[in-house]
Amino acid sequence: MSESPAFVGRDREKKIVATVHERAAGGRAQVLLITGEAGLGKTRLVEELGVLAVAAHGGTSVRVGAAVPLSGAGLPYGPFVEALRDGAEELFADDGTCGVLTARQYAFERVLAFLSGLSDRSPLVFVLEDLHWADESTRALFAFLAVRLRRQRVLVVGTVREEDLGDDARRWFAELTYRPRVTWLRLTKLADPEIAVLVAGLLAAGDGQAGEMDVAAVVSAAGGNPLYARELVRSAPHWPPLAIAEPVLARASCCEAPVREVIDQVAVADGGMSHELLAATLRRSENTLLASVRAAVGLGLLATTHDGYAIPHGLVRRILYADLLPGERRFLHRRHAAALAQRTGDADPARLAHHWYLAGCYDQAAGAALTGARLAFTARAYEEADRLYTLVAELEQWMPERGPGVWEEAERAAALAGRPGRAARHSARALAANEAGTPADRARILERAGGHRWEAGDLRGSVEAREQAVALLDGHPPSALRARLLGSLATARLLLGTPDGVLPMARRALEMANEVGTPAEQAHALTALGVVRARYGDPGAAADALRAACAQAQRAGAVEDAVRAMSGLVNVLAGAGRFSEAREVVRLGRQTAKDLGAPPTLTAVLEAGAAAILVASGRWAAADRLLNELVGRVTPYTAGHLLLLQLELAVARGERVRATDLAAALNVTCDDPLVAGPAHACLAEQALDAGDPVTAADQVLRGLIVLGGGMFSAEEIRLLAVGSRVGADLARLPESMRPQGLPPAWDTVAGTFSDRVRIAVERHPGEPQVIAYGVLAAAEHSRTAMTDDRATWRTVADVWRAAGLPYREAYARLREAEAALRASRREQAGRALAACVSLAGPLGAVPLLRLAEELAERGRLTPHLARRGRSAVLRGRFDLTERESQVLALLSQGASNRQIARSLFISDRTVAVHVSHIFSKLGVRNRTEAAIARTHQLATPS
């Protein structure tokens, strides 16, 4: 273990210390008083000062002494004796020839002269620590030096815990702070991010149980105190840390009984107590109570607040609370709750419920918890309401009312707090309590339960709940509830991979919603129809339905339907490659959610769509930031999709360990085919990057089984393209090097890839990504037969460019360069490879860059790789030669053919030929369009 952890934060304090030291080193003696409660880093700051002093002035001398806590009087001049070392005996000697006061004066003068002599040779930093324990003589000498040190190169530093100063010492300290050469530096708590950096550094250095530490929990418990943070790390998983608990309990054990009673009562009241409440709880005379409080404050075990008292640190409170016996805790909580309950008009039901519960008075706790939960829900404090309803559920047998209405309230609070699993359990309670209810009442509960189960990741349970609800209303007249159920069931069945009959069901939901005329249900049904249309390969109709759903939901003020419709629209637009439109929908969705008061877990669904756009369009750094922000804000269902995006990035960057961890967290065997299918594709690509076609083949087959055909053409075609790449890589190997252990069904299934690709493309003719994967799969199939050429891969790259996916385009440019080299077209290969590197480099796509480097070495194309940047992408995308690129640049500046010829030292006729080739390659008709195309390509982020 390191004795001194890394110095974190304290930038302001370091500047002050440095300034004071520079003054002293320049011949203006200074005194620095550093104060702060125990553990804030006074000694650590002094250590940093010593390092700074030596670094700034190489010959600086640093001397350190410390006072020692002793019962009775402290050691005379103890810290000075330690700091002065061997010379102390002579400096403080008394020859007996003069009186006591005169002798002390002479001793002070000798110390002053000694320090002055030391500073003549080099600057001196003279440190005296823990002066709150120092004897009166030490304090007097310190004050003497603060007055008499003037032109010496001396910095005297004293560290003090103000809370441990006695009355005489407080007067001494107060007088010191008014001296002109004294600087008082009071340390405060570190910010939570600084404590987090400290904890991470300790764990990285092996100074704690890294595998068992929750950094956030340590930061929370430390409360800004670096010593507490360090001891929490060192003691994990054992609690409390002895280095903190023993001094706290030792100080508490010295209290008289009335003082300890005050401390214990305040420790029970997490967050402190007002003076009036403490008086009402303890029922003592005012004088007796004030004397006890003052004694507790003097010991540093109680601190004043604006209207009362609190334990000065959360960790100290926990230690004191843990020291109470179980019976003591119940008694103190009961007394506290009784006092709270008597405060008419001022009693907080949530606090009452907490204290009655810990007092073992469960009947009173249940009623208070229900009242508090309802008040919190009305105030939109959904997390607090959920916490209290959870307590209500625990105390169910003591509840004054147990009808289904209570559990429906609890269910809504849990859902809005982002706890869908808990909401589903409350729904089950509501259903059980409503056993004798009408079919409509039970169906309504089941409909909500289906939504909660879906968000909790129980997709099959969600479908089952909705099917039960639909069955309950079978034969009933059209209603808003039936319309909503049909739309929800159609969507759920589709996304689970059981699409039979979902389109007629979604249409019937819309017809019924229109028939009953409820705007919210119309929006819900339109959303369902849009999602189904998208899966049936009709993105135009899907987008129209979803836009109509957004407008209808906003008119109805139906926040959940509005956000989900916009989320569906974002997915449809992104799948069609219309990223700018999708981003605009996200922006509008955020504003709509804000206007309608949507909870964070609901708006996170929109943010997940925004993250998917960032990943697909190659803005990976922004995607990282957004994904990190969304952690902890989403339901389990949405969390799975976010983990998938993180897995995509980890695989593309070559982060194998992180990818393994993400795949484990993702659980690729989950029910959601929209997560599991693409996850298997990611892992197959990772295996290919590692040169492991056997694992890649296995992942492809697993993914295809998960998808099972049906309505997942977009996800299936990606797996088929990866599978085609596996086949191409295997075909390039000599028979003797063909790996063993391929899945038995591989050859049979691989033989169906081409037909399955064709069917998928036919189902989704308007989706650029589906088309692009289809073209990619065909190119990989050509590579298997060794019939691919440069034109094949240029087509693939152009399709990916049109779809707006730079990472996929970069892979196609790599294959284009490979094909050009096989045809001995070295210049074209260099341009394509430079485009690949320029696209993949900013992304950090390490595996792809490694393949590019290997190809460059084999083809001796390394010089071309130096030509990186947007211009390299432009040349590679449009197959422009170096000269054509130069001509296009001048043409875009408005230069005529003659001006271009003179600038490049070529003939006018040659310029005209180059311009003609440029128009053909860019697909433009004139110079203006060519300039616009160049500007657009250079401005497009890669």
Tab-separated table of N, CA, C and O in Angstrom, residues 722-823:
chain	number	residue	atom	x	y	z
A	722	VAL	N	-22.675	-11.278	-43.026
A	722	VAL	CA	-21.525	-11.732	-42.249
A	722	VAL	C	-21.214	-13.190	-42.573
A	722	VAL	O	-20.049	-13.582	-42.712
A	723	GLY	N	-22.271	-13.998	-42.709
A	723	GLY	CA	-22.057	-15.397	-43.074
A	723	GLY	C	-21.400	-15.535	-44.433
A	723	GLY	O	-20.542	-16.409	-44.642
A	724	SER	N	-21.778	-14.673	-45.372
A	724	SER	CA	-21.138	-14.704	-46.695
A	724	SER	C	-19.669	-14.330	-46.594
A	724	SER	O	-18.822	-14.878	-47.315
A	725	ARG	N	-19.357	-13.423	-45.695
A	725	ARG	CA	-17.941	-13.071	-45.484
A	725	ARG	C	-17.179	-14.258	-44.895
A	725	ARG	O	-16.024	-14.514	-45.271
A	726	VAL	N	-17.830	-14.985	-43.984
A	726	VAL	CA	-17.202	-16.192	-43.442
A	726	VAL	C	-16.885	-17.155	-44.576
A	726	VAL	O	-15.772	-17.703	-44.679
A	727	GLY	N	-17.873	-17.381	-45.464
A	727	GLY	CA	-17.661	-18.285	-46.593
A	727	GLY	C	-16.537	-17.821	-47.485
A	727	GLY	O	-15.729	-18.634	-47.963
A	728	ALA	N	-16.449	-16.496	-47.721
A	728	ALA	CA	-15.383	-15.968	-48.583
A	728	ALA	C	-14.015	-16.166	-47.941
A	728	ALA	O	-13.052	-16.554	-48.611
A	729	ASP	N	-13.921	-15.904	-46.622
A	729	ASP	CA	-12.639	-16.093	-45.934
A	729	ASP	C	-12.212	-17.555	-45.961
A	729	ASP	O	-11.029	-17.877	-46.143
A	730	LEU	N	-13.196	-18.466	-45.808
A	730	LEU	CA	-12.866	-19.893	-45.855
A	730	LEU	C	-12.431	-20.309	-47.255
A	730	LEU	O	-11.498	-21.108	-47.420
A	731	ALA	N	-13.095	-19.762	-48.276
A	731	ALA	CA	-12.774	-20.150	-49.655
A	731	ALA	C	-11.373	-19.712	-50.045
A	731	ALA	O	-10.755	-20.330	-50.929
A	732	ARG	N	-10.867	-18.650	-49.414
A	732	ARG	CA	-9.533	-18.151	-49.754
A	732	ARG	C	-8.429	-18.998	-49.127
A	732	ARG	O	-7.260	-18.842	-49.485
A	733	LEU	N	-8.797	-19.887	-48.218
A	733	LEU	CA	-7.783	-20.716	-47.554
A	733	LEU	C	-7.492	-21.967	-48.368
A	733	LEU	O	-8.408	-22.565	-48.947
A	734	PRO	N	-6.242	-22.384	-48.424
A	734	PRO	CA	-5.940	-23.676	-49.058
A	734	PRO	C	-6.659	-24.800	-48.305
A	734	PRO	O	-6.945	-24.690	-47.108
A	735	GLU	N	-6.972	-25.860	-49.006
A	735	GLU	CA	-7.704	-26.969	-48.401
A	735	GLU	C	-7.010	-27.479	-47.147
A	735	GLU	O	-7.655	-27.851	-46.160
A	736	SER	N	-5.684	-27.488	-47.175
A	736	SER	CA	-4.937	-28.008	-46.026
A	736	SER	C	-5.072	-27.114	-44.791
A	736	SER	O	-4.836	-27.553	-43.675
A	737	MET	N	-5.429	-25.846	-45.016
A	737	MET	CA	-5.552	-24.902	-43.906
A	737	MET	C	-7.000	-24.670	-43.492
A	737	MET	O	-7.272	-23.868	-42.609
A	738	ARG	N	-7.938	-25.380	-44.144
A	738	ARG	CA	-9.346	-25.205	-43.781
A	738	ARG	C	-9.535	-25.660	-42.335
A	738	ARG	O	-9.162	-26.784	-41.975
A	739	PRO	N	-10.096	-24.820	-41.475
A	739	PRO	CA	-10.165	-25.143	-40.044
A	739	PRO	C	-11.113	-26.296	-39.750
A	739	PRO	O	-12.094	-26.523	-40.470
A	740	GLN	N	-10.800	-27.017	-38.712
A	740	GLN	CA	-11.659	-28.084	-38.242
A	740	GLN	C	-12.679	-27.494	-37.258
A	740	GLN	O	-12.463	-26.458	-36.657
A	741	GLY	N	-13.771	-28.186	-37.074
A	741	GLY	CA	-14.727	-27.779	-36.053
A	741	GLY	C	-15.820	-26.855	-36.523
A	741	GLY	O	-16.546	-26.293	-35.693
A	742	LEU	N	-15.978	-26.679	-37.846
A	742	LEU	CA	-17.094	-25.883	-38.325
A	742	LEU	C	-18.409	-26.554	-37.921
A	742	LEU	O	-18.493	-27.786	-37.864
A	743	PRO	N	-19.438	-25.776	-37.617
A	743	PRO	CA	-20.730	-26.381	-37.252
A	743	PRO	C	-21.192	-27.359	-38.326
A	743	PRO	O	-21.047	-27.072	-39.532
A	744	PRO	N	-21.729	-28.511	-37.952
A	744	PRO	CA	-22.124	-29.530	-38.940
A	744	PRO	C	-23.087	-29.013	-40.004
A	744	PRO	O	-23.044	-29.433	-41.148
A	745	ALA	N	-23.949	-28.083	-39.602
A	745	ALA	CA	-24.951	-27.592	-40.552
A	745	ALA	C	-24.453	-26.436	-41.408
A	745	ALA	O	-25.203	-25.908	-42.226
A	746	TRP	N	-23.177	-26.049	-41.227
A	746	TRP	CA	-22.707	-24.823	-41.875
A	746	TRP	C	-22.850	-24.867	-43.388
A	746	TRP	O	-23.449	-23.965	-43.993
A	747	ASP	N	-22.312	-25.880	-44.040
A	747	ASP	CA	-22.327	-25.918	-45.505
A	747	ASP	C	-23.752	-25.898	-46.044
A	747	ASP	O	-24.049	-25.226	-47.040
A	748	THR	N	-24.648	-26.636	-45.379
A	748	THR	CA	-26.038	-26.687	-45.844
A	748	THR	C	-26.713	-25.327	-45.727
A	748	THR	O	-27.339	-24.828	-46.674
A	749	VAL	N	-26.564	-24.703	-44.554
A	749	VAL	CA	-27.213	-23.406	-44.329
A	749	VAL	C	-26.575	-22.333	-45.201
A	749	VAL	O	-27.274	-21.483	-45.773
A	750	ALA	N	-25.245	-22.365	-45.316
A	750	ALA	CA	-24.561	-21.350	-46.132
A	750	ALA	C	-25.023	-21.393	-47.579
A	750	ALA	O	-25.047	-20.363	-48.263
A	751	GLY	N	-25.412	-22.584	-48.033
A	751	GLY	CA	-25.892	-22.711	-49.407
A	751	GLY	C	-27.207	-21.996	-49.658
A	751	GLY	O	-27.587	-21.778	-50.811
A	752	THR	N	-27.916	-21.628	-48.588
A	752	THR	CA	-29.206	-20.930	-48.744
A	752	THR	C	-29.070	-19.423	-48.655
A	752	THR	O	-30.057	-18.706	-48.825
A	753	PHE	N	-27.865	-18.935	-48.373
A	753	PHE	CA	-27.703	-17.505	-48.101
A	753	PHE	C	-28.162	-16.629	-49.261
A	753	PHE	O	-28.859	-15.630	-49.065
A	754	SER	N	-27.781	-16.971	-50.464
A	754	SER	CA	-28.088	-16.109	-51.624
A	754	SER	C	-29.591	-15.942	-51.797
A	754	SER	O	-30.089	-14.828	-52.013
A	755	ASP	N	-30.336	-17.048	-51.704
A	755	ASP	CA	-31.787	-16.961	-51.872
A	755	ASP	C	-32.422	-16.152	-50.737
A	755	ASP	O	-33.339	-15.361	-50.961
A	756	ARG	N	-31.914	-16.352	-49.536
A	756	ARG	CA	-32.488	-15.634	-48.404
A	756	ARG	C	-32.197	-14.134	-48.500
A	756	ARG	O	-33.033	-13.300	-48.117
A	757	VAL	N	-31.028	-13.783	-49.010
A	757	VAL	CA	-30.697	-12.369	-49.217
A	757	VAL	C	-31.656	-11.755	-50.223
A	757	VAL	O	-32.188	-10.653	-50.021
A	758	ARG	N	-31.891	-12.472	-51.307
A	758	ARG	CA	-32.793	-11.960	-52.353
A	758	ARG	C	-34.195	-11.719	-51.798
A	758	ARG	O	-34.806	-10.669	-52.044
A	759	ILE	N	-34.695	-12.651	-50.992
A	759	ILE	CA	-36.038	-12.515	-50.429
A	759	ILE	C	-36.104	-11.315	-49.485
A	759	ILE	O	-37.067	-10.539	-49.498
A	760	ALA	N	-35.065	-11.149	-48.676
A	760	ALA	CA	-35.050	-10.029	-47.730
A	760	ALA	C	-35.061	-8.697	-48.456
A	760	ALA	O	-35.777	-7.762	-48.061
A	761	VAL	N	-34.277	-8.588	-49.521
A	761	VAL	CA	-34.234	-7.331	-50.282
A	761	VAL	C	-35.579	-7.069	-50.939
A	761	VAL	O	-36.050	-5.920	-50.985
A	762	GLU	N	-36.229	-8.122	-51.424
A	762	GLU	CA	-37.541	-7.944	-52.057
A	762	GLU	C	-38.589	-7.485	-51.050
A	762	GLU	O	-39.496	-6.727	-51.385
A	763	ARG	N	-38.441	-7.926	-49.806
A	763	ARG	CA	-39.398	-7.519	-48.765
A	763	ARG	C	-39.206	-6.070	-48.342
A	763	ARG	O	-40.136	-5.426	-47.864
A	764	HIS	N	-38.001	-5.551	-48.478
A	764	HIS	CA	-37.688	-4.200	-48.000
A	764	HIS	C	-37.036	-3.378	-49.120
A	764	HIS	O	-35.884	-2.968	-49.002
A	765	PRO	N	-37.769	-3.119	-50.196
A	765	PRO	CA	-37.155	-2.431	-51.341
A	765	PRO	C	-36.796	-0.973	-51.077
A	765	PRO	O	-35.994	-0.398	-51.800
A	766	GLY	N	-37.369	-0.375	-50.037
A	766	GLY	CA	-37.119	1.049	-49.799
A	766	GLY	C	-36.192	1.342	-48.651
A	766	GLY	O	-36.121	2.494	-48.213
A	767	GLU	N	-35.471	0.342	-48.137
A	767	GLU	CA	-34.600	0.567	-46.982
A	767	GLU	C	-33.137	0.479	-47.400
A	767	GLU	O	-32.650	-0.601	-47.739
A	768	PRO	N	-32.431	1.611	-47.359
A	768	PRO	CA	-31.044	1.639	-47.838
A	768	PRO	C	-30.133	0.635	-47.142
A	768	PRO	O	-29.279	0.022	-47.786
A	769	GLN	N	-30.294	0.452	-45.829
A	769	GLN	CA	-29.391	-0.462	-45.132
A	769	GLN	C	-29.630	-1.907	-45.557
A	769	GLN	O	-28.685	-2.693	-45.688
A	770	VAL	N	-30.889	-2.284	-45.773
A	770	VAL	CA	-31.185	-3.628	-46.247
A	770	VAL	C	-30.591	-3.832	-47.636
A	770	VAL	O	-29.957	-4.860	-47.924
A	771	ILE	N	-30.777	-2.840	-48.477
A	771	ILE	CA	-30.208	-2.922	-49.835
A	771	ILE	C	-28.688	-3.031	-49.770
A	771	ILE	O	-28.068	-3.837	-50.469
A	772	ALA	N	-28.080	-2.213	-48.898
A	772	ALA	CA	-26.619	-2.209	-48.790
A	772	ALA	C	-26.099	-3.560	-48.313
A	772	ALA	O	-25.106	-4.075	-48.840
A	773	TYR	N	-26.760	-4.144	-47.306
A	773	TYR	CA	-26.324	-5.462	-46.837
A	773	TYR	C	-26.525	-6.511	-47.923
A	773	TYR	O	-25.745	-7.466	-48.038
A	774	GLY	N	-27.593	-6.329	-48.731
A	774	GLY	CA	-27.801	-7.257	-49.839
A	774	GLY	C	-26.690	-7.185	-50.861
A	774	GLY	O	-26.172	-8.216	-51.330
A	775	VAL	N	-26.283	-5.966	-51.206
A	775	VAL	CA	-25.177	-5.788	-52.160
A	775	VAL	C	-23.879	-6.322	-51.563
A	775	VAL	O	-23.068	-6.950	-52.253
A	776	LEU	N	-23.674	-6.080	-50.262
A	776	LEU	CA	-22.472	-6.580	-49.592
A	776	LEU	C	-22.439	-8.112	-49.611
A	776	LEU	O	-21.398	-8.713	-49.894
A	777	ALA	N	-23.589	-8.738	-49.293
A	777	ALA	CA	-23.635	-10.203	-49.288
A	777	ALA	C	-23.327	-10.756	-50.685
A	777	ALA	O	-22.594	-11.753	-50.826
A	778	ALA	N	-23.856	-10.094	-51.718
A	778	ALA	CA	-23.583	-10.544	-53.088
A	778	ALA	C	-22.099	-10.401	-53.423
A	778	ALA	O	-21.504	-11.274	-54.074
A	779	ALA	N	-21.495	-9.307	-52.955
A	779	ALA	CA	-20.067	-9.113	-53.220
A	779	ALA	C	-19.234	-10.163	-52.485
A	779	ALA	O	-18.255	-10.688	-53.038
A	780	GLU	N	-19.608	-10.473	-51.247
A	780	GLU	CA	-18.884	-11.516	-50.512
A	780	GLU	C	-19.067	-12.875	-51.197
A	780	GLU	O	-18.130	-13.690	-51.229
A	781	HIS	N	-20.257	-13.106	-51.752
A	781	HIS	CA	-20.482	-14.362	-52.487
A	781	HIS	C	-19.574	-14.415	-53.717
A	781	HIS	O	-19.009	-15.474	-54.044
A	782	SER	N	-19.400	-13.269	-54.385
A	782	SER	CA	-18.476	-13.211	-55.529
A	782	SER	C	-17.047	-13.450	-55.073
A	782	SER	O	-16.257	-14.106	-55.765
A	783	ARG	N	-16.716	-12.929	-53.892
A	783	ARG	CA	-15.366	-13.158	-53.363
A	783	ARG	C	-15.150	-14.634	-53.053
A	783	ARG	O	-14.039	-15.160	-53.208
A	784	THR	N	-16.220	-15.321	-52.631
A	784	THR	CA	-16.119	-16.762	-52.392
A	784	THR	C	-15.767	-17.484	-53.688
A	784	THR	O	-14.921	-18.399	-53.696
A	785	ALA	N	-16.419	-17.059	-54.782
A	785	ALA	CA	-16.161	-17.679	-56.088
A	785	ALA	C	-14.953	-17.066	-56.780
A	785	ALA	O	-14.611	-17.466	-57.900
A	786	MET	N	-14.321	-16.074	-56.105
A	786	MET	CA	-13.152	-15.371	-56.648
A	786	MET	C	-13.475	-14.687	-57.970
A	786	MET	O	-12.637	-14.604	-58.877
A	787	THR	N	-14.699	-14.180	-58.095
A	787	THR	CA	-15.105	-13.449	-59.301
A	787	THR	C	-15.317	-11.968	-59.014
A	787	THR	O	-15.757	-11.235	-59.899
A	788	ASP	N	-15.043	-11.539	-57.789
A	788	ASP	CA	-15.226	-10.126	-57.460
A	788	ASP	C	-14.113	-9.309	-58.094
A	788	ASP	O	-13.000	-9.792	-58.300
A	789	ASP	N	-14.405	-8.073	-58.417
A	789	ASP	CA	-13.389	-7.172	-58.959
A	789	ASP	C	-13.570	-5.802	-58.330
A	789	ASP	O	-14.415	-5.600	-57.458
A	790	ARG	N	-12.764	-4.863	-58.790
A	790	ARG	CA	-12.793	-3.531	-58.198
A	790	ARG	C	-14.160	-2.882	-58.360
A	790	ARG	O	-14.664	-2.244	-57.429
A	791	ALA	N	-14.808	-3.055	-59.473
A	791	ALA	CA	-16.125	-2.458	-59.704
A	791	ALA	C	-17.158	-3.015	-58.728
A	791	ALA	O	-18.048	-2.287	-58.263
A	792	THR	N	-17.021	-4.317	-58.433
A	792	THR	CA	-17.954	-4.934	-57.469
A	792	THR	C	-17.926	-4.185	-56.150
A	792	THR	O	-18.970	-3.813	-55.597
A	793	TRP	N	-16.734	-3.961	-55.648
A	793	TRP	CA	-16.599	-3.352	-54.334
A	793	TRP	C	-16.814	-1.839	-54.376
A	793	TRP	O	-17.239	-1.243	-53.374
A	794	ARG	N	-16.565	-1.200	-55.504
A	794	ARG	CA	-16.910	0.216	-55.617
A	794	ARG	C	-18.421	0.391	-55.501
A	794	ARG	O	-18.903	1.347	-54.884
A	795	THR	N	-19.154	-0.535	-56.076
A	795	THR	CA	-20.613	-0.471	-55.973
A	795	THR	C	-21.060	-0.606	-54.511
A	795	THR	O	-21.922	0.136	-54.030
A	796	VAL	N	-20.460	-1.571	-53.811
A	796	VAL	CA	-20.798	-1.762	-52.394
A	796	VAL	C	-20.495	-0.493	-51.601
A	796	VAL	O	-21.310	-0.018	-50.795
A	797	ALA	N	-19.292	0.060	-51.834
A	797	ALA	CA	-18.895	1.258	-51.091
A	797	ALA	C	-19.825	2.426	-51.382
A	797	ALA	O	-20.202	3.188	-50.472
A	798	ASP	N	-20.223	2.582	-52.640
A	798	ASP	CA	-21.114	3.687	-52.998
A	798	ASP	C	-22.481	3.540	-52.335
A	798	ASP	O	-23.096	4.532	-51.923
A	799	VAL	N	-22.960	2.304	-52.227
A	799	VAL	CA	-24.252	2.080	-51.578
A	799	VAL	C	-24.174	2.430	-50.097
A	799	VAL	O	-25.078	3.057	-49.539
A	800	TRP	N	-23.078	2.031	-49.444
A	800	TRP	CA	-22.925	2.366	-48.020
A	800	TRP	C	-22.752	3.873	-47.844
A	800	TRP	O	-23.241	4.447	-46.856
A	801	ARG	N	-22.064	4.510	-48.771
A	801	ARG	CA	-21.914	5.961	-48.680
A	801	ARG	C	-23.279	6.633	-48.775
A	801	ARG	O	-23.593	7.539	-47.993
A	802	ALA	N	-24.115	6.158	-49.706
A	802	ALA	CA	-25.451	6.732	-49.854
A	802	ALA	C	-26.299	6.489	-48.607
A	802	ALA	O	-27.130	7.324	-48.229
A	803	ALA	N	-26.063	5.346	-47.947
A	803	ALA	CA	-26.814	5.027	-46.727
A	803	ALA	C	-26.306	5.818	-45.528
A	803	ALA	O	-26.967	5.855	-44.481
A	804	GLY	N	-25.109	6.423	-45.645
A	804	GLY	CA	-24.583	7.262	-44.562
A	804	GLY	C	-23.888	6.506	-43.459
A	804	GLY	O	-23.843	6.980	-42.328
A	805	LEU	N	-23.309	5.330	-43.769
A	805	LEU	CA	-22.626	4.523	-42.761
A	805	LEU	C	-21.136	4.424	-43.092
A	805	LEU	O	-20.706	3.537	-43.843
A	806	PRO	N	-20.307	5.321	-42.567
A	806	PRO	CA	-18.891	5.377	-42.953
A	806	PRO	C	-18.099	4.136	-42.559
A	806	PRO	O	-17.156	3.772	-43.259
A	807	TYR	N	-18.445	3.497	-41.446
A	807	TYR	CA	-17.686	2.303	-41.039
A	807	TYR	C	-17.858	1.190	-42.056
A	807	TYR	O	-16.888	0.516	-42.436
A	808	ARG	N	-19.071	0.984	-42.513
A	808	ARG	CA	-19.318	-0.058	-43.516
A	808	ARG	C	-18.688	0.325	-44.862
A	808	ARG	O	-18.165	-0.523	-45.574
A	809	GLU	N	-18.728	1.608	-45.181
A	809	GLU	CA	-18.074	2.050	-46.421
A	809	GLU	C	-16.576	1.798	-46.352
A	809	GLU	O	-15.950	1.375	-47.340
A	810	ALA	N	-15.976	2.038	-45.192
A	810	ALA	CA	-14.531	1.825	-45.046
A	810	ALA	C	-14.162	0.377	-45.332
A	810	ALA	O	-13.148	0.095	-45.989
A	811	TYR	N	-14.985	-0.576	-44.838
A	811	TYR	CA	-14.699	-1.999	-45.120
A	811	TYR	C	-14.773	-2.270	-46.624
A	811	TYR	O	-13.919	-2.968	-47.190
A	812	ALA	N	-15.771	-1.697	-47.291
A	812	ALA	CA	-15.892	-1.916	-48.737
A	812	ALA	C	-14.716	-1.302	-49.484
A	812	ALA	O	-14.226	-1.878	-50.474
A	813	ARG	N	-14.220	-0.142	-49.031
A	813	ARG	CA	-13.045	0.467	-49.680
A	813	ARG	C	-11.813	-0.433	-49.501
A	813	ARG	O	-10.957	-0.507	-50.382
A	814	LEU	N	-11.718	-1.097	-48.357
A	814	LEU	CA	-10.615	-2.038	-48.148
A	814	LEU	C	-10.666	-3.152	-49.184
A	814	LEU	O	-9.648	-3.500	-49.818
A	815	ARG	N	-11.852	-3.731	-49.391
A	815	ARG	CA	-11.991	-4.812	-50.382
A	815	ARG	C	-11.776	-4.291	-51.801
A	815	ARG	O	-11.247	-4.992	-52.665
A	816	GLU	N	-12.179	-3.030	-52.027
A	816	GLU	CA	-11.925	-2.421	-53.346
A	816	GLU	C	-10.426	-2.333	-53.612
A	816	GLU	O	-9.946	-2.663	-54.703
A	817	ALA	N	-9.668	-1.904	-52.605
A	817	ALA	CA	-8.214	-1.823	-52.761
A	817	ALA	C	-7.619	-3.202	-53.003
A	817	ALA	O	-6.712	-3.368	-53.833
A	818	GLU	N	-8.114	-4.200	-52.299
A	818	GLU	CA	-7.624	-5.571	-52.455
A	818	GLU	C	-7.865	-6.062	-53.881
A	818	GLU	O	-6.978	-6.656	-54.515
A	819	ALA	N	-9.081	-5.810	-54.394
A	819	ALA	CA	-9.401	-6.239	-55.756
A	819	ALA	C	-8.563	-5.480	-56.780
A	819	ALA	O	-8.112	-6.058	-57.797
A	820	ALA	N	-8.320	-4.187	-56.544
A	820	ALA	CA	-7.497	-3.403	-57.472
A	820	ALA	C	-6.069	-3.923	-57.512
A	820	ALA	O	-5.435	-3.979	-58.571
A	821	LEU	N	-5.544	-4.322	-56.350
A	821	LEU	CA	-4.189	-4.883	-56.328
A	821	LEU	C	-4.105	-6.178	-57.104
A	821	LEU	O	-3.115	-6.427	-57.815
A	822	ARG	N	-5.145	-7.010	-56.979
A	822	ARG	CA	-5.122	-8.284	-57.729
A	822	ARG	C	-5.092	-8.021	-59.229
A	822	ARG	O	-4.541	-8.810	-59.993
A	823	ALA	N	-5.685	-6.902	-59.637
A	823	ALA	CA	-5.700	-6.551	-61.059
A	823	ALA	C	-4.519	-5.677	-61.441
A	823	ALA	O	-4.482	-5.143	-62.560
